[in-house]
PDB file of C-alpha atoms in Angstrom:
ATOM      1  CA  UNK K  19     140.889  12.800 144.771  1.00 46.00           C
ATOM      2  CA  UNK K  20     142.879  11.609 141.651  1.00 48.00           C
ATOM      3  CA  UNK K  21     146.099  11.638 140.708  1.00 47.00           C
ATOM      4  CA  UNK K  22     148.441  11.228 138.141  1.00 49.00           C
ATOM      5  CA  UNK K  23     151.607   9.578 137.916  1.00 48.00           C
ATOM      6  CA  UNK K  24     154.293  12.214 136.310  1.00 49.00           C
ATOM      7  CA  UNK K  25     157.342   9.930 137.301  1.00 57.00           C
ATOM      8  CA  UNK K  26     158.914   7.597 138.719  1.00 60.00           C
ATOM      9  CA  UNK K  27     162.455   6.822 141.445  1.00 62.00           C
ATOM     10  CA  UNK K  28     164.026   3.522 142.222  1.00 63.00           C
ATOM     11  CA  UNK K  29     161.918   4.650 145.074  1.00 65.00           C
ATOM     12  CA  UNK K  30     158.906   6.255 145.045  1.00 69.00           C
ATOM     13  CA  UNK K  31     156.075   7.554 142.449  1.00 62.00           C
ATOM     14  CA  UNK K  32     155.884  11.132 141.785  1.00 58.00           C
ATOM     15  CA  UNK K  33     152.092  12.038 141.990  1.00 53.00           C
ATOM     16  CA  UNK K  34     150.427  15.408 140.893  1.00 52.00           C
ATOM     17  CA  UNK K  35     146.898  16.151 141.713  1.00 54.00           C
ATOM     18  CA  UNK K  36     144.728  16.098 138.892  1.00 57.00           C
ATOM     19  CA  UNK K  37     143.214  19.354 137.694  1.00 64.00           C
ATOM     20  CA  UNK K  38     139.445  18.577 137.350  1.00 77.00           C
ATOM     21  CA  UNK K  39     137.105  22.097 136.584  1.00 88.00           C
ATOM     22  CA  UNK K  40     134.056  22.261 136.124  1.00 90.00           C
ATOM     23  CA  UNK K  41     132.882  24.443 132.557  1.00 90.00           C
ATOM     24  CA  UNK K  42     129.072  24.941 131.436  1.00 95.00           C
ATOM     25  CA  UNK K  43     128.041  27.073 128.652  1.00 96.00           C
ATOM     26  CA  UNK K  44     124.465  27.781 126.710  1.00 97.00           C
ATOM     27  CA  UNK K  45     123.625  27.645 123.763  1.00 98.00           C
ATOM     28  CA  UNK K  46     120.261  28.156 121.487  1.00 98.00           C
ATOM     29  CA  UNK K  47     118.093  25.780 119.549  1.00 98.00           C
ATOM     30  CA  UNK K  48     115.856  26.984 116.581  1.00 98.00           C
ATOM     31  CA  UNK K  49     112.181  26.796 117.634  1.00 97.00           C
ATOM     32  CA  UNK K  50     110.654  23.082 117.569  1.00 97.00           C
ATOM     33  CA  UNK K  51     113.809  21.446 116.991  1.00 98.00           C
ATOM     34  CA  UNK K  52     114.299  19.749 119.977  1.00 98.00           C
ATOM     35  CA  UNK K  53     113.140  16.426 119.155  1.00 98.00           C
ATOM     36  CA  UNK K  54     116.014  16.653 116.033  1.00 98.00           C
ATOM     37  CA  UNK K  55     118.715  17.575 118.506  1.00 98.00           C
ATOM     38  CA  UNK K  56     118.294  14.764 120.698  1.00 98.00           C
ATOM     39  CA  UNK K  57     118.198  12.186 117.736  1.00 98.00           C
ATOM     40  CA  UNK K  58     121.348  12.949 116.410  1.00 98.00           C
ATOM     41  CA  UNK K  59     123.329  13.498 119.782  1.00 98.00           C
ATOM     42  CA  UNK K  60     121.205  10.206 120.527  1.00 98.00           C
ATOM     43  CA  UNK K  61     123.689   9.352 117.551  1.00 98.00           C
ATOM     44  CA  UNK K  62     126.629  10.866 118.235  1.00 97.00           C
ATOM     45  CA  UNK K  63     129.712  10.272 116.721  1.00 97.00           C
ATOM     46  CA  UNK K  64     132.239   7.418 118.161  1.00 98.00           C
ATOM     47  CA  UNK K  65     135.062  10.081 116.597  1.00 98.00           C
ATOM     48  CA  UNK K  66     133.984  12.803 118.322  1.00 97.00           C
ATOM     49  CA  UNK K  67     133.797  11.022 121.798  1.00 96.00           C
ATOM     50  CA  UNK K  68     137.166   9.615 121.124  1.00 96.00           C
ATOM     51  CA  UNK K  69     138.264  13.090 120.274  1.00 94.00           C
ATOM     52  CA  UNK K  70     136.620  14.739 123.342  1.00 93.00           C
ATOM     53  CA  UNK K  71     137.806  11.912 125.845  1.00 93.00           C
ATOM     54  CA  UNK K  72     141.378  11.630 124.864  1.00 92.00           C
ATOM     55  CA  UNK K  73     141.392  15.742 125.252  1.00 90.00           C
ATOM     56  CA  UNK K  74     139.982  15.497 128.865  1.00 90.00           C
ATOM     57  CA  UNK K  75     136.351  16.276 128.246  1.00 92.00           C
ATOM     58  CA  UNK K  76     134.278  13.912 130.589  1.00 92.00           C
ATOM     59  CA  UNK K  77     130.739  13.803 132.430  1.00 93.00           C
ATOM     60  CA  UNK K  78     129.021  16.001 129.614  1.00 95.00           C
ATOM     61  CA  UNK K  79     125.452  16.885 129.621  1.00 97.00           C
ATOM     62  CA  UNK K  80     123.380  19.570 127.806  1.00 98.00           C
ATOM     63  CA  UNK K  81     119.910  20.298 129.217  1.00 98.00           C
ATOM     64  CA  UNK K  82     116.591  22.243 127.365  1.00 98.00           C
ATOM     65  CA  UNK K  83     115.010  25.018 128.508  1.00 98.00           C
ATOM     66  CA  UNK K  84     112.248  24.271 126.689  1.00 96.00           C
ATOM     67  CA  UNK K  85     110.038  27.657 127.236  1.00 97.00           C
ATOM     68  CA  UNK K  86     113.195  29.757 125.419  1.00 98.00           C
ATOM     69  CA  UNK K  87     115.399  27.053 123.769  1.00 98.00           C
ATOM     70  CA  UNK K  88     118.206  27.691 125.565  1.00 98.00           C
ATOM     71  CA  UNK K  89     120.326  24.726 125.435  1.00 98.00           C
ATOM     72  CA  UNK K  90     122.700  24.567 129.033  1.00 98.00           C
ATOM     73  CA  UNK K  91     125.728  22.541 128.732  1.00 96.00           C
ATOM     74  CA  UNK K  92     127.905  21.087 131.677  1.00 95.00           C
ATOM     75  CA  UNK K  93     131.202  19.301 131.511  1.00 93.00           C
ATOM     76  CA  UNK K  94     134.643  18.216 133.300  1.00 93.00           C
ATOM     77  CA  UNK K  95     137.455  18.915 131.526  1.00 89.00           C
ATOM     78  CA  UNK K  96     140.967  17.487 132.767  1.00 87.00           C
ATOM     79  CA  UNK K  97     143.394  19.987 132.498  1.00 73.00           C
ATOM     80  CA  UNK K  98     142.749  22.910 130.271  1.00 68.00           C
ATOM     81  CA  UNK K  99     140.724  21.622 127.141  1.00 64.00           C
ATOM     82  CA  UNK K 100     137.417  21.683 127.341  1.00 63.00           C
ATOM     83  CA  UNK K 101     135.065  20.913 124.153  1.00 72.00           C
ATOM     84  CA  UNK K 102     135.113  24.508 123.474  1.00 70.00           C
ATOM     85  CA  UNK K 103     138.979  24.681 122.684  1.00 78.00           C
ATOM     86  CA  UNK K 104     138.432  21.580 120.103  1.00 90.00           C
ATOM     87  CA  UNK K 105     137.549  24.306 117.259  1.00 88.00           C
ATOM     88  CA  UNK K 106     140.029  23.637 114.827  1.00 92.00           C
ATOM     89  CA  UNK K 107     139.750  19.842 114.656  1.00 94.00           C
ATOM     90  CA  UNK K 108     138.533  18.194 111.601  1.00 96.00           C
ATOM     91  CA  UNK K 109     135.877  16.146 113.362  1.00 96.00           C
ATOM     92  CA  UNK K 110     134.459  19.191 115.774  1.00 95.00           C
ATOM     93  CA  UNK K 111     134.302  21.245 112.464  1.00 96.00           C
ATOM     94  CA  UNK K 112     132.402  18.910 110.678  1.00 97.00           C
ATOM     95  CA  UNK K 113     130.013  18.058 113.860  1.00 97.00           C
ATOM     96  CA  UNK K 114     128.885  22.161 113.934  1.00 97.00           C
ATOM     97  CA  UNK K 115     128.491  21.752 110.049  1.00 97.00           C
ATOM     98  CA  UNK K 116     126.041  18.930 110.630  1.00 98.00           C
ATOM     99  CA  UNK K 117     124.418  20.927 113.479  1.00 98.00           C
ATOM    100  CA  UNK K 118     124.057  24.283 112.039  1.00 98.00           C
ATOM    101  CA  UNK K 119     120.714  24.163 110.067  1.00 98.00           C
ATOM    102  CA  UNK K 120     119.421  23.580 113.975  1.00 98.00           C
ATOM    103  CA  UNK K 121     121.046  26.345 116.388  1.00 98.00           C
ATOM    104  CA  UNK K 122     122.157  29.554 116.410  1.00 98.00           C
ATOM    105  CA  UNK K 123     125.835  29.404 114.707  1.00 97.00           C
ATOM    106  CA  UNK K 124     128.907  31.882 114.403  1.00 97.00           C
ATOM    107  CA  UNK K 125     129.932  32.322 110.447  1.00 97.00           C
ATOM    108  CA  UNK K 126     132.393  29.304 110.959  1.00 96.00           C
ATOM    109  CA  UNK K 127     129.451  27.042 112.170  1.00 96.00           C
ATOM    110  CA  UNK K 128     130.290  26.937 115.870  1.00 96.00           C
ATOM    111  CA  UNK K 129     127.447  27.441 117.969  1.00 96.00           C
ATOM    112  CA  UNK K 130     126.970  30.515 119.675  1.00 97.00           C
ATOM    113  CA  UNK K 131     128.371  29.767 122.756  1.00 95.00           C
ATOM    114  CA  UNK K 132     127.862  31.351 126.245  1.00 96.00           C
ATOM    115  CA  UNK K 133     130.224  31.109 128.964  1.00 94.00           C
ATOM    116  CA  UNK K 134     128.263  30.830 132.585  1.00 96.00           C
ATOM    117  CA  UNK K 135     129.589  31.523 136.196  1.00 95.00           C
ATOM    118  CA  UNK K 136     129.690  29.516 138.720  1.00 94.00           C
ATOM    119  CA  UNK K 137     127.792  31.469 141.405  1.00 96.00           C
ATOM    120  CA  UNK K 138     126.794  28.064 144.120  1.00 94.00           C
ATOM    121  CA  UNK K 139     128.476  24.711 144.364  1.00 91.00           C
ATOM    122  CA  UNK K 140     127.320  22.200 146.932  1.00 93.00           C
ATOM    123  CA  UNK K 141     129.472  19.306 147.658  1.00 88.00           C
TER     124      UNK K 141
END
């Protein structure tokens, strides 16, 4: 389990359970892509790591379906950001710009983006 310190007595520490959820998401790749997609995320941005670390976003991997190109994400976010609430940050915003000529992307270059339900978790 972790904790966090939120204060402090002549006394004692004041813990709080950490919040730690689990978020996954899809997403699609254009057709034949895939090697591209892995070189730049192969490359990916010490900004944007920064940016997704200091806002909770840990353990993050995206997996290829590669018979339909669907692109499964899975992440931890501490607390209630998760990479998908990062929309209106410089950096993110210019990451989907740099993406967009190789997935499926809203009009504001965010990638279509799927929420998925948990429906099993093993322990």
């Amino acid at each position: 389990m972790i904790y966090l310190v939120i204060g402090r007595t002549k006394r004692r520490i004041i813990l709080k359970q950490a919040i730690m959820a689990k978020q996954a998401f899809k997403m699609k790749l254009k057709p034949g892509l895939k090697e591209e997609y892995k070189r730049r995320h192969a490359a990916i941005w010490p900004e944007l790591v920064k940016l997704l670390h200091d806002n909770g976003v840990s353990d993050y991997s995206i997996f290829i379906d590669e018979e339909t190109d669907i692109l499964f994400a899975v992440q931890n976010q501490d607390g209630e950001t998760s990479s998908q609430d990062l929309g209106d940050n410089p950096i993110v915003q210019k990451w989907w710009a740099y993406m967009a000529d190789i997935m499926d992307t809203n009009p504001d270059n965010s990638p279509v983006s799927i929420p998925l339900e948990e429906v099993f978790y093993m322990k």
